[in-house]
mmCIF file with all atom_site columns, C-alpha atoms in Angstrom:
data_model
loop_
_atom_site.group_PDB
_atom_site.id
_atom_site.type_symbol
_atom_site.label_atom_id
_atom_site.label_alt_id
_atom_site.label_comp_id
_atom_site.label_asym_id
_atom_site.label_entity_id
_atom_site.label_seq_id
_atom_site.pdbx_PDB_ins_code
_atom_site.Cartn_x
_atom_site.Cartn_y
_atom_site.Cartn_z
_atom_site.occupancy
_atom_site.B_iso_or_equiv
_atom_site.pdbx_formal_charge
_atom_site.auth_seq_id
_atom_site.auth_comp_id
_atom_site.auth_asym_id
_atom_site.auth_atom_id
_atom_site.pdbx_PDB_model_num
ATOM 1   C CA . GLY A 1 1   ? 11.150  -15.382 -6.033  1.00 34.00 ? 1   GLY A CA 1
ATOM 2   C CA . GLU A 1 2   ? 10.908  -11.690 -6.809  1.00 36.00 ? 2   GLU A CA 1
ATOM 3   C CA . SER A 1 3   ? 10.638  -9.554  -3.724  1.00 43.00 ? 3   SER A CA 1
ATOM 4   C CA . VAL A 1 4   ? 11.060  -6.116  -2.290  1.00 50.00 ? 4   VAL A CA 1
ATOM 5   C CA . GLY A 1 5   ? 12.895  -5.893  1.003   1.00 47.00 ? 5   GLY A CA 1
ATOM 6   C CA . LEU A 1 6   ? 14.464  -3.477  3.392   1.00 41.00 ? 6   LEU A CA 1
ATOM 7   C CA . HIS A 1 7   ? 17.971  -3.356  4.822   1.00 44.00 ? 7   HIS A CA 1
ATOM 8   C CA . LEU A 1 8   ? 16.944  -1.931  8.196   1.00 46.00 ? 8   LEU A CA 1
ATOM 9   C CA . PRO A 1 9   ? 13.753  -2.765  10.041  1.00 83.00 ? 9   PRO A CA 1
ATOM 10  C CA . THR A 1 10  ? 14.168  0.130   12.504  1.00 90.00 ? 10  THR A CA 1
ATOM 11  C CA . LEU A 1 11  ? 15.827  3.506   12.404  1.00 93.00 ? 11  LEU A CA 1
ATOM 12  C CA . SER A 1 12  ? 16.156  5.974   15.257  1.00 94.00 ? 12  SER A CA 1
ATOM 13  C CA . VAL A 1 13  ? 17.316  9.547   14.610  1.00 95.00 ? 13  VAL A CA 1
ATOM 14  C CA . GLN A 1 14  ? 17.528  12.833  16.438  1.00 96.00 ? 14  GLN A CA 1
ATOM 15  C CA . GLU A 1 15  ? 15.199  15.653  15.501  1.00 96.00 ? 15  GLU A CA 1
ATOM 16  C CA . GLY A 1 16  ? 16.819  17.841  12.895  1.00 96.00 ? 16  GLY A CA 1
ATOM 17  C CA . ASP A 1 17  ? 19.073  15.125  11.534  1.00 96.00 ? 17  ASP A CA 1
ATOM 18  C CA . ASN A 1 18  ? 18.704  13.694  8.060   1.00 96.00 ? 18  ASN A CA 1
ATOM 19  C CA . SER A 1 19  ? 17.238  10.193  7.713   1.00 96.00 ? 19  SER A CA 1
ATOM 20  C CA . ILE A 1 20  ? 17.972  7.604   5.078   1.00 96.00 ? 20  ILE A CA 1
ATOM 21  C CA . ILE A 1 21  ? 15.725  4.592   4.626   1.00 95.00 ? 21  ILE A CA 1
ATOM 22  C CA . ASN A 1 22  ? 16.881  1.877   2.260   1.00 93.00 ? 22  ASN A CA 1
ATOM 23  C CA . CYS A 1 23  ? 15.124  -0.684  0.133   1.00 93.00 ? 23  CYS A CA 1
ATOM 24  C CA . ALA A 1 24  ? 16.439  -3.506  -2.054  1.00 91.00 ? 24  ALA A CA 1
ATOM 25  C CA . TYR A 1 25  ? 14.434  -4.928  -4.896  1.00 87.00 ? 25  TYR A CA 1
ATOM 26  C CA . SER A 1 26  ? 15.088  -8.019  -6.973  1.00 78.00 ? 26  SER A CA 1
ATOM 27  C CA . ASN A 1 27  ? 12.757  -7.684  -9.956  1.00 85.00 ? 27  ASN A CA 1
ATOM 28  C CA . SER A 1 28  ? 14.820  -6.145  -12.730 1.00 86.00 ? 28  SER A CA 1
ATOM 29  C CA . ALA A 1 29  ? 11.625  -5.635  -14.754 1.00 84.00 ? 29  ALA A CA 1
ATOM 30  C CA . SER A 1 30  ? 10.257  -3.148  -12.204 1.00 87.00 ? 30  SER A CA 1
ATOM 31  C CA . ASP A 1 31  ? 9.949   0.294   -13.709 1.00 85.00 ? 31  ASP A CA 1
ATOM 32  C CA . TYR A 1 32  ? 8.120   2.290   -11.081 1.00 88.00 ? 32  TYR A CA 1
ATOM 33  C CA . PHE A 1 33  ? 8.762   2.711   -7.395  1.00 91.00 ? 33  PHE A CA 1
ATOM 34  C CA . ILE A 1 34  ? 6.835   4.383   -4.615  1.00 92.00 ? 34  ILE A CA 1
ATOM 35  C CA . TRP A 1 35  ? 7.504   5.295   -1.022  1.00 94.00 ? 35  TRP A CA 1
ATOM 36  C CA . TYR A 1 36  ? 4.635   5.230   1.437   1.00 94.00 ? 36  TYR A CA 1
ATOM 37  C CA . LYS A 1 37  ? 4.431   6.483   5.017   1.00 96.00 ? 37  LYS A CA 1
ATOM 38  C CA . GLN A 1 38  ? 2.132   4.791   7.491   1.00 93.00 ? 38  GLN A CA 1
ATOM 39  C CA . GLU A 1 39  ? 1.426   6.438   10.808  1.00 92.00 ? 39  GLU A CA 1
ATOM 40  C CA . SER A 1 40  ? -0.041  4.479   13.673  1.00 87.00 ? 40  SER A CA 1
ATOM 41  C CA . GLY A 1 41  ? -3.732  3.773   13.107  1.00 85.00 ? 41  GLY A CA 1
ATOM 42  C CA . LYS A 1 42  ? -3.758  5.120   9.573   1.00 90.00 ? 42  LYS A CA 1
ATOM 43  C CA . GLY A 1 43  ? -3.492  3.820   6.055   1.00 92.00 ? 43  GLY A CA 1
ATOM 44  C CA . PRO A 1 44  ? -0.337  4.135   3.957   1.00 93.00 ? 44  PRO A CA 1
ATOM 45  C CA . GLN A 1 45  ? 0.124   7.614   2.568   1.00 94.00 ? 45  GLN A CA 1
ATOM 46  C CA . PHE A 1 46  ? 1.882   8.322   -0.726  1.00 92.00 ? 46  PHE A CA 1
ATOM 47  C CA . ILE A 1 47  ? 5.119   10.272  -0.279  1.00 94.00 ? 47  ILE A CA 1
ATOM 48  C CA . ILE A 1 48  ? 7.021   10.219  -3.529  1.00 94.00 ? 48  ILE A CA 1
ATOM 49  C CA . ASP A 1 49  ? 7.539   8.068   -6.586  1.00 91.00 ? 49  ASP A CA 1
ATOM 50  C CA . ILE A 1 50  ? 10.201  7.554   -9.225  1.00 92.00 ? 50  ILE A CA 1
ATOM 51  C CA . ARG A 1 51  ? 10.310  5.884   -12.596 1.00 89.00 ? 51  ARG A CA 1
ATOM 52  C CA . SER A 1 52  ? 13.144  3.705   -13.791 1.00 89.00 ? 52  SER A CA 1
ATOM 53  C CA . ASN A 1 53  ? 14.298  6.274   -16.360 1.00 91.00 ? 53  ASN A CA 1
ATOM 54  C CA . MET A 1 54  ? 15.316  8.542   -13.472 1.00 93.00 ? 54  MET A CA 1
ATOM 55  C CA . ASP A 1 55  ? 17.892  8.136   -10.720 1.00 95.00 ? 55  ASP A CA 1
ATOM 56  C CA . LYS A 1 56  ? 16.804  10.953  -8.428  1.00 97.00 ? 56  LYS A CA 1
ATOM 57  C CA . ARG A 1 57  ? 13.637  12.809  -7.626  1.00 96.00 ? 57  ARG A CA 1
ATOM 58  C CA . GLN A 1 58  ? 13.045  15.469  -5.021  1.00 96.00 ? 58  GLN A CA 1
ATOM 59  C CA . GLY A 1 59  ? 9.977   16.517  -3.136  1.00 93.00 ? 59  GLY A CA 1
ATOM 60  C CA . GLN A 1 60  ? 9.392   18.673  -0.106  1.00 92.00 ? 60  GLN A CA 1
ATOM 61  C CA . ARG A 1 61  ? 12.122  17.594  2.369   1.00 95.00 ? 61  ARG A CA 1
ATOM 62  C CA . VAL A 1 62  ? 12.260  14.171  0.716   1.00 97.00 ? 62  VAL A CA 1
ATOM 63  C CA . THR A 1 63  ? 14.481  12.758  -1.983  1.00 97.00 ? 63  THR A CA 1
ATOM 64  C CA . VAL A 1 64  ? 14.276  9.339   -3.572  1.00 97.00 ? 64  VAL A CA 1
ATOM 65  C CA . LEU A 1 65  ? 17.346  7.806   -5.158  1.00 97.00 ? 65  LEU A CA 1
ATOM 66  C CA . LEU A 1 66  ? 17.260  4.847   -7.508  1.00 96.00 ? 66  LEU A CA 1
ATOM 67  C CA . ASN A 1 67  ? 20.306  2.752   -8.348  1.00 95.00 ? 67  ASN A CA 1
ATOM 68  C CA . LYS A 1 68  ? 19.257  0.252   -10.986 1.00 92.00 ? 68  LYS A CA 1
ATOM 69  C CA . THR A 1 69  ? 22.696  -1.285  -11.197 1.00 93.00 ? 69  THR A CA 1
ATOM 70  C CA . VAL A 1 70  ? 22.438  -2.709  -7.698  1.00 93.00 ? 70  VAL A CA 1
ATOM 71  C CA . LYS A 1 71  ? 18.638  -2.649  -7.516  1.00 93.00 ? 71  LYS A CA 1
ATOM 72  C CA . HIS A 1 72  ? 18.565  -0.267  -4.603  1.00 94.00 ? 72  HIS A CA 1
ATOM 73  C CA . LEU A 1 73  ? 16.115  2.451   -3.621  1.00 95.00 ? 73  LEU A CA 1
ATOM 74  C CA . SER A 1 74  ? 16.472  4.963   -0.829  1.00 96.00 ? 74  SER A CA 1
ATOM 75  C CA . LEU A 1 75  ? 14.360  7.651   0.785   1.00 97.00 ? 75  LEU A CA 1
ATOM 76  C CA . GLN A 1 76  ? 16.120  10.616  2.293   1.00 98.00 ? 76  GLN A CA 1
ATOM 77  C CA . ILE A 1 77  ? 14.279  12.874  4.703   1.00 97.00 ? 77  ILE A CA 1
ATOM 78  C CA . ALA A 1 78  ? 15.910  16.193  5.459   1.00 97.00 ? 78  ALA A CA 1
ATOM 79  C CA . ALA A 1 79  ? 15.694  17.834  8.874   1.00 97.00 ? 79  ALA A CA 1
ATOM 80  C CA . THR A 1 80  ? 13.669  14.987  10.313  1.00 97.00 ? 80  THR A CA 1
ATOM 81  C CA . GLN A 1 81  ? 10.807  16.039  12.567  1.00 96.00 ? 81  GLN A CA 1
ATOM 82  C CA . PRO A 1 82  ? 8.822   14.157  15.226  1.00 95.00 ? 82  PRO A CA 1
ATOM 83  C CA . GLY A 1 83  ? 5.900   14.054  12.801  1.00 95.00 ? 83  GLY A CA 1
ATOM 84  C CA . ASP A 1 84  ? 8.025   11.955  10.476  1.00 97.00 ? 84  ASP A CA 1
ATOM 85  C CA . SER A 1 85  ? 7.903   9.073   12.942  1.00 96.00 ? 85  SER A CA 1
ATOM 86  C CA . ALA A 1 86  ? 6.115   6.258   11.118  1.00 94.00 ? 86  ALA A CA 1
ATOM 87  C CA . VAL A 1 87  ? 6.631   3.056   9.202   1.00 93.00 ? 87  VAL A CA 1
ATOM 88  C CA . TYR A 1 88  ? 7.953   3.618   5.697   1.00 95.00 ? 88  TYR A CA 1
ATOM 89  C CA . PHE A 1 89  ? 7.263   1.150   2.884   1.00 91.00 ? 89  PHE A CA 1
ATOM 90  C CA . CYS A 1 90  ? 8.781   0.935   -0.526  1.00 92.00 ? 90  CYS A CA 1
ATOM 91  C CA . ALA A 1 91  ? 6.755   -0.601  -3.325  1.00 91.00 ? 91  ALA A CA 1
ATOM 92  C CA . GLU A 1 92  ? 7.571   -1.598  -6.881  1.00 89.00 ? 92  GLU A CA 1
ATOM 93  C CA . ASN A 1 93  ? 5.575   -2.100  -10.026 1.00 84.00 ? 93  ASN A CA 1
ATOM 94  C CA . ASN A 1 94  ? 6.342   -2.984  -13.625 1.00 67.00 ? 94  ASN A CA 1
ATOM 95  C CA . TRP A 1 95  ? 4.573   -2.450  -16.925 1.00 59.00 ? 95  TRP A CA 1
ATOM 96  C CA . SER A 1 96  ? 3.559   -6.099  -17.252 1.00 59.00 ? 96  SER A CA 1
ATOM 97  C CA . ASN A 1 97  ? 2.133   -6.454  -13.754 1.00 59.00 ? 97  ASN A CA 1
ATOM 98  C CA . TYR A 1 98  ? -1.012  -4.835  -12.416 1.00 63.00 ? 98  TYR A CA 1
ATOM 99  C CA . LYS A 1 99  ? -0.007  -4.747  -8.799  1.00 73.00 ? 99  LYS A CA 1
ATOM 100 C CA . LEU A 1 100 ? 2.400   -3.168  -6.414  1.00 82.00 ? 100 LEU A CA 1
ATOM 101 C CA . THR A 1 101 ? 4.741   -5.367  -4.420  1.00 85.00 ? 101 THR A CA 1
ATOM 102 C CA . PHE A 1 102 ? 5.367   -3.916  -0.988  1.00 87.00 ? 102 PHE A CA 1
ATOM 103 C CA . GLY A 1 103 ? 8.330   -4.269  1.270   1.00 85.00 ? 103 GLY A CA 1
ATOM 104 C CA . LYS A 1 104 ? 7.739   -5.096  4.913   1.00 81.00 ? 104 LYS A CA 1
ATOM 105 C CA . GLY A 1 105 ? 8.518   -1.608  6.194   1.00 88.00 ? 105 GLY A CA 1
ATOM 106 C CA . THR A 1 106 ? 11.038  0.322   8.272   1.00 91.00 ? 106 THR A CA 1
ATOM 107 C CA . LEU A 1 107 ? 10.031  1.940   11.528  1.00 92.00 ? 107 LEU A CA 1
ATOM 108 C CA . LEU A 1 108 ? 11.460  5.446   11.808  1.00 95.00 ? 108 LEU A CA 1
ATOM 109 C CA . THR A 1 109 ? 11.562  6.950   15.284  1.00 95.00 ? 109 THR A CA 1
ATOM 110 C CA . VAL A 1 110 ? 12.498  10.602  15.719  1.00 96.00 ? 110 VAL A CA 1
ATOM 111 C CA . ASN A 1 111 ? 13.812  11.553  19.125  1.00 93.00 ? 111 ASN A CA 1
ATOM 112 C CA . PRO A 1 112 ? 13.222  15.147  20.281  1.00 88.00 ? 112 PRO A CA 1
ATOM 113 C CA . ASP B 2 1   ? -6.928  9.944   2.665   1.00 51.00 ? 1   ASP B CA 1
ATOM 114 C CA . ALA B 2 2   ? -10.407 11.386  3.180   1.00 69.00 ? 2   ALA B CA 1
ATOM 115 C CA . ASP B 2 3   ? -11.266 10.652  -0.451  1.00 92.00 ? 3   ASP B CA 1
ATOM 116 C CA . VAL B 2 4   ? -11.235 6.943   0.343   1.00 96.00 ? 4   VAL B CA 1
ATOM 117 C CA . THR B 2 5   ? -13.461 5.876   3.208   1.00 96.00 ? 5   THR B CA 1
ATOM 118 C CA . GLN B 2 6   ? -13.897 2.518   4.854   1.00 97.00 ? 6   GLN B CA 1
ATOM 119 C CA . THR B 2 7   ? -16.659 1.242   7.111   1.00 97.00 ? 7   THR B CA 1
ATOM 120 C CA . PRO B 2 8   ? -16.626 0.028   9.752   1.00 97.00 ? 8   PRO B CA 1
ATOM 121 C CA . ARG B 2 9   ? -13.330 1.222   11.222  1.00 96.00 ? 9   ARG B CA 1
ATOM 122 C CA . ASN B 2 10  ? -13.341 -1.509  13.808  1.00 96.00 ? 10  ASN B CA 1
ATOM 123 C CA . ARG B 2 11  ? -15.210 -4.788  13.931  1.00 97.00 ? 11  ARG B CA 1
ATOM 124 C CA . ILE B 2 12  ? -15.237 -7.705  16.311  1.00 97.00 ? 12  ILE B CA 1
ATOM 125 C CA . THR B 2 13  ? -17.003 -10.831 15.152  1.00 96.00 ? 13  THR B CA 1
ATOM 126 C CA . LYS B 2 14  ? -17.213 -14.505 15.954  1.00 97.00 ? 14  LYS B CA 1
ATOM 127 C CA . THR B 2 15  ? -15.959 -17.511 14.053  1.00 97.00 ? 15  THR B CA 1
ATOM 128 C CA . GLY B 2 16  ? -18.373 -18.585 11.337  1.00 97.00 ? 16  GLY B CA 1
ATOM 129 C CA . LYS B 2 17  ? -20.082 -15.235 10.918  1.00 97.00 ? 17  LYS B CA 1
ATOM 130 C CA . ARG B 2 18  ? -20.391 -13.577 7.547   1.00 96.00 ? 18  ARG B CA 1
ATOM 131 C CA . ILE B 2 19  ? -19.270 -9.962  7.499   1.00 97.00 ? 19  ILE B CA 1
ATOM 132 C CA . MET B 2 20  ? -18.847 -7.240  4.944   1.00 98.00 ? 20  MET B CA 1
ATOM 133 C CA . LEU B 2 21  ? -16.333 -4.420  4.824   1.00 98.00 ? 21  LEU B CA 1
ATOM 134 C CA . GLU B 2 22  ? -17.173 -1.478  2.631   1.00 98.00 ? 22  GLU B CA 1
ATOM 135 C CA . CYS B 2 23  ? -15.083 0.997   0.718   1.00 98.00 ? 23  CYS B CA 1
ATOM 136 C CA . SER B 2 24  ? -16.157 4.159   -1.046  1.00 97.00 ? 24  SER B CA 1
ATOM 137 C CA . GLN B 2 25  ? -14.117 6.694   -2.978  1.00 97.00 ? 25  GLN B CA 1
ATOM 138 C CA . THR B 2 26  ? -14.738 10.147  -4.338  1.00 96.00 ? 26  THR B CA 1
ATOM 139 C CA . LYS B 2 27  ? -11.502 10.346  -6.330  1.00 92.00 ? 27  LYS B CA 1
ATOM 140 C CA . GLY B 2 28  ? -13.118 9.196   -9.554  1.00 92.00 ? 28  GLY B CA 1
ATOM 141 C CA . HIS B 2 29  ? -10.566 6.416   -9.895  1.00 91.00 ? 29  HIS B CA 1
ATOM 142 C CA . ASP B 2 30  ? -11.313 3.358   -11.983 1.00 91.00 ? 30  ASP B CA 1
ATOM 143 C CA . ARG B 2 31  ? -9.257  0.794   -10.077 1.00 91.00 ? 31  ARG B CA 1
ATOM 144 C CA . MET B 2 32  ? -9.877  -0.456  -6.554  1.00 94.00 ? 32  MET B CA 1
ATOM 145 C CA . TYR B 2 33  ? -8.054  -2.930  -4.348  1.00 95.00 ? 33  TYR B CA 1
ATOM 146 C CA . TRP B 2 34  ? -8.398  -4.778  -1.067  1.00 97.00 ? 34  TRP B CA 1
ATOM 147 C CA . TYR B 2 35  ? -5.340  -5.600  1.047   1.00 96.00 ? 35  TYR B CA 1
ATOM 148 C CA . ARG B 2 36  ? -4.769  -7.092  4.423   1.00 95.00 ? 36  ARG B CA 1
ATOM 149 C CA . GLN B 2 37  ? -1.906  -6.112  6.667   1.00 92.00 ? 37  GLN B CA 1
ATOM 150 C CA . ASP B 2 38  ? -0.424  -8.419  9.273   1.00 87.00 ? 38  ASP B CA 1
ATOM 151 C CA . PRO B 2 39  ? 2.559   -7.701  11.523  1.00 77.00 ? 39  PRO B CA 1
ATOM 152 C CA . GLY B 2 40  ? 5.760   -8.831  9.833   1.00 71.00 ? 40  GLY B CA 1
ATOM 153 C CA . LEU B 2 41  ? 4.026   -9.685  6.562   1.00 73.00 ? 41  LEU B CA 1
ATOM 154 C CA . GLY B 2 42  ? 3.374   -6.280  5.099   1.00 80.00 ? 42  GLY B CA 1
ATOM 155 C CA . LEU B 2 43  ? 0.499   -5.601  2.725   1.00 89.00 ? 43  LEU B CA 1
ATOM 156 C CA . ARG B 2 44  ? -0.935  -8.520  0.783   1.00 90.00 ? 44  ARG B CA 1
ATOM 157 C CA . LEU B 2 45  ? -3.411  -8.187  -2.053  1.00 91.00 ? 45  LEU B CA 1
ATOM 158 C CA . ILE B 2 46  ? -6.752  -9.974  -1.654  1.00 95.00 ? 46  ILE B CA 1
ATOM 159 C CA . TYR B 2 47  ? -8.743  -8.807  -4.691  1.00 95.00 ? 47  TYR B CA 1
ATOM 160 C CA . TYR B 2 48  ? -8.550  -6.052  -7.232  1.00 93.00 ? 48  TYR B CA 1
ATOM 161 C CA . SER B 2 49  ? -10.943 -4.530  -9.736  1.00 94.00 ? 49  SER B CA 1
ATOM 162 C CA . PHE B 2 50  ? -9.964  -2.542  -12.800 1.00 90.00 ? 50  PHE B CA 1
ATOM 163 C CA . ASP B 2 51  ? -13.547 -1.498  -13.477 1.00 90.00 ? 51  ASP B CA 1
ATOM 164 C CA . VAL B 2 52  ? -17.071 -2.479  -12.506 1.00 93.00 ? 52  VAL B CA 1
ATOM 165 C CA . LYS B 2 53  ? -17.049 -5.567  -14.722 1.00 92.00 ? 53  LYS B CA 1
ATOM 166 C CA . ASP B 2 54  ? -13.476 -6.624  -14.067 1.00 93.00 ? 54  ASP B CA 1
ATOM 167 C CA . ILE B 2 55  ? -12.682 -8.360  -10.764 1.00 95.00 ? 55  ILE B CA 1
ATOM 168 C CA . ASN B 2 56  ? -9.591  -10.430 -10.140 1.00 92.00 ? 56  ASN B CA 1
ATOM 169 C CA . LYS B 2 57  ? -8.115  -12.516 -7.373  1.00 93.00 ? 57  LYS B CA 1
ATOM 170 C CA . GLY B 2 58  ? -4.998  -11.367 -5.626  1.00 90.00 ? 58  GLY B CA 1
ATOM 171 C CA . GLU B 2 59  ? -2.461  -13.483 -3.843  1.00 87.00 ? 59  GLU B CA 1
ATOM 172 C CA . ILE B 2 60  ? -4.638  -14.430 -0.829  1.00 93.00 ? 60  ILE B CA 1
ATOM 173 C CA . SER B 2 61  ? -8.254  -14.553 -2.029  1.00 95.00 ? 61  SER B CA 1
ATOM 174 C CA . ASP B 2 62  ? -9.322  -17.801 -0.343  1.00 95.00 ? 62  ASP B CA 1
ATOM 175 C CA . GLY B 2 63  ? -12.073 -17.188 2.194   1.00 95.00 ? 63  GLY B CA 1
ATOM 176 C CA . TYR B 2 64  ? -12.934 -13.785 0.732   1.00 97.00 ? 64  TYR B CA 1
ATOM 177 C CA . SER B 2 65  ? -15.259 -12.461 -1.937  1.00 97.00 ? 65  SER B CA 1
ATOM 178 C CA . VAL B 2 66  ? -15.830 -8.990  -3.345  1.00 97.00 ? 66  VAL B CA 1
ATOM 179 C CA . SER B 2 67  ? -18.455 -6.940  -5.088  1.00 97.00 ? 67  SER B CA 1
ATOM 180 C CA . ARG B 2 68  ? -17.940 -3.826  -7.195  1.00 97.00 ? 68  ARG B CA 1
ATOM 181 C CA . GLN B 2 69  ? -21.355 -2.241  -6.924  1.00 92.00 ? 69  GLN B CA 1
ATOM 182 C CA . ALA B 2 70  ? -20.355 0.924   -8.743  1.00 95.00 ? 70  ALA B CA 1
ATOM 183 C CA . GLN B 2 71  ? -17.172 2.610   -9.836  1.00 95.00 ? 71  GLN B CA 1
ATOM 184 C CA . ALA B 2 72  ? -16.982 4.284   -6.432  1.00 96.00 ? 72  ALA B CA 1
ATOM 185 C CA . LYS B 2 73  ? -17.811 1.277   -4.243  1.00 97.00 ? 73  LYS B CA 1
ATOM 186 C CA . PHE B 2 74  ? -15.950 -1.944  -3.606  1.00 98.00 ? 74  PHE B CA 1
ATOM 187 C CA . SER B 2 75  ? -16.928 -4.257  -0.770  1.00 98.00 ? 75  SER B CA 1
ATOM 188 C CA . LEU B 2 76  ? -15.093 -7.194  0.744   1.00 98.00 ? 76  LEU B CA 1
ATOM 189 C CA . SER B 2 77  ? -16.929 -10.118 2.327   1.00 98.00 ? 77  SER B CA 1
ATOM 190 C CA . LEU B 2 78  ? -15.720 -12.847 4.606   1.00 97.00 ? 78  LEU B CA 1
ATOM 191 C CA . GLU B 2 79  ? -18.120 -15.709 3.975   1.00 92.00 ? 79  GLU B CA 1
ATOM 192 C CA . SER B 2 80  ? -17.371 -17.546 7.201   1.00 96.00 ? 80  SER B CA 1
ATOM 193 C CA . ALA B 2 81  ? -14.903 -15.666 9.348   1.00 96.00 ? 81  ALA B CA 1
ATOM 194 C CA . ILE B 2 82  ? -12.065 -17.523 11.044  1.00 97.00 ? 82  ILE B CA 1
ATOM 195 C CA . PRO B 2 83  ? -9.561  -16.277 13.641  1.00 96.00 ? 83  PRO B CA 1
ATOM 196 C CA . ASN B 2 84  ? -6.617  -16.134 11.227  1.00 95.00 ? 84  ASN B CA 1
ATOM 197 C CA . GLN B 2 85  ? -8.514  -13.498 9.278   1.00 97.00 ? 85  GLN B CA 1
ATOM 198 C CA . THR B 2 86  ? -7.922  -11.129 12.169  1.00 96.00 ? 86  THR B CA 1
ATOM 199 C CA . ALA B 2 87  ? -5.970  -8.296  10.568  1.00 96.00 ? 87  ALA B CA 1
ATOM 200 C CA . LEU B 2 88  ? -6.018  -4.718  9.326   1.00 96.00 ? 88  LEU B CA 1
ATOM 201 C CA . TYR B 2 89  ? -7.845  -4.398  6.024   1.00 97.00 ? 89  TYR B CA 1
ATOM 202 C CA . PHE B 2 90  ? -7.152  -1.590  3.598   1.00 97.00 ? 90  PHE B CA 1
ATOM 203 C CA . CYS B 2 91  ? -8.950  -0.458  0.520   1.00 97.00 ? 91  CYS B CA 1
ATOM 204 C CA . ALA B 2 92  ? -6.988  1.412   -2.135  1.00 95.00 ? 92  ALA B CA 1
ATOM 205 C CA . THR B 2 93  ? -7.767  3.148   -5.405  1.00 94.00 ? 93  THR B CA 1
ATOM 206 C CA . SER B 2 94  ? -5.820  4.185   -8.452  1.00 89.00 ? 94  SER B CA 1
ATOM 207 C CA . ASP B 2 95  ? -6.418  5.721   -11.829 1.00 85.00 ? 95  ASP B CA 1
ATOM 208 C CA . HIS B 2 96  ? -4.335  4.173   -14.587 1.00 76.00 ? 96  HIS B CA 1
ATOM 209 C CA . ARG B 2 97  ? -5.061  7.092   -16.869 1.00 74.00 ? 97  ARG B CA 1
ATOM 210 C CA . LEU B 2 98  ? -2.951  9.350   -14.667 1.00 66.00 ? 98  LEU B CA 1
ATOM 211 C CA . ALA B 2 99  ? 0.197   7.315   -15.334 1.00 58.00 ? 99  ALA B CA 1
ATOM 212 C CA . GLY B 2 100 ? -0.014  6.536   -19.013 1.00 53.00 ? 100 GLY B CA 1
ATOM 213 C CA . GLY B 2 101 ? -1.747  3.216   -18.530 1.00 46.00 ? 101 GLY B CA 1
ATOM 214 C CA . SER B 2 102 ? 1.223   1.202   -17.367 1.00 45.00 ? 102 SER B CA 1
ATOM 215 C CA . THR B 2 103 ? 1.753   2.082   -13.744 1.00 55.00 ? 103 THR B CA 1
ATOM 216 C CA . ASP B 2 104 ? -0.268  3.872   -11.165 1.00 71.00 ? 104 ASP B CA 1
ATOM 217 C CA . THR B 2 105 ? -0.080  5.124   -7.649  1.00 82.00 ? 105 THR B CA 1
ATOM 218 C CA . GLN B 2 106 ? -2.477  3.643   -5.159  1.00 88.00 ? 106 GLN B CA 1
ATOM 219 C CA . TYR B 2 107 ? -4.217  5.749   -2.526  1.00 91.00 ? 107 TYR B CA 1
ATOM 220 C CA . PHE B 2 108 ? -5.297  4.052   0.654   1.00 95.00 ? 108 PHE B CA 1
ATOM 221 C CA . GLY B 2 109 ? -8.244  4.364   2.978   1.00 96.00 ? 109 GLY B CA 1
ATOM 222 C CA . PRO B 2 110 ? -7.860  4.551   6.770   1.00 95.00 ? 110 PRO B CA 1
ATOM 223 C CA . GLY B 2 111 ? -8.313  0.831   7.284   1.00 96.00 ? 111 GLY B CA 1
ATOM 224 C CA . THR B 2 112 ? -10.641 -1.510  9.138   1.00 97.00 ? 112 THR B CA 1
ATOM 225 C CA . ARG B 2 113 ? -9.381  -3.400  12.148  1.00 96.00 ? 113 ARG B CA 1
ATOM 226 C CA . LEU B 2 114 ? -11.100 -6.786  12.154  1.00 97.00 ? 114 LEU B CA 1
ATOM 227 C CA . THR B 2 115 ? -10.967 -9.219  15.047  1.00 96.00 ? 115 THR B CA 1
ATOM 228 C CA . VAL B 2 116 ? -12.400 -12.703 14.695  1.00 97.00 ? 116 VAL B CA 1
ATOM 229 C CA . LEU B 2 117 ? -12.909 -14.490 17.998  1.00 96.00 ? 117 LEU B CA 1
#
């Protein structure tokens, strides 16, 4: 069936390094993608989104890249900080479907 | 997100009890959702509501019911709680008007940790 998944369940980086979190999706009809951050004991927090008519979008220290050819989404975090430690989820949506489909998450750990 | 609040934040109950989880939002969004989160399974949709008169089942609605009392309030009930309903429950909201009516970003509350003994 259609699904959203992640290549890496865990990622450990040094403070100051750049982080890349990957996500594969299988629904070619998906036209909207979101990255969420979930810190321990909190709800998912919106980070950045991208529509299928774009291949790159930048925010503050974060960049999302979309490769529709291989159905791949990535989140890049520049100069990773200890406060970036969290679980990161990608989610997809499409114009014909009301709901978001979430991946299972990647745990990012930032070592000081 | 402080604009979406959930009560209670933690709840321990016994098998067979009926309980209600409540969600309120001040974002003025029209759509509201209830999810549960289990380790290794991610977020799964229980129910969603596009407006006060529109309530729909999600992928795991069995054993749950909901009520949309007002645009800002959406409650989730467990009619007869069972241990496998132990999970984190999240309420979320979205406003389809912000995204042209086709897609929308969901904003989550802080969650309710429910334990059924």
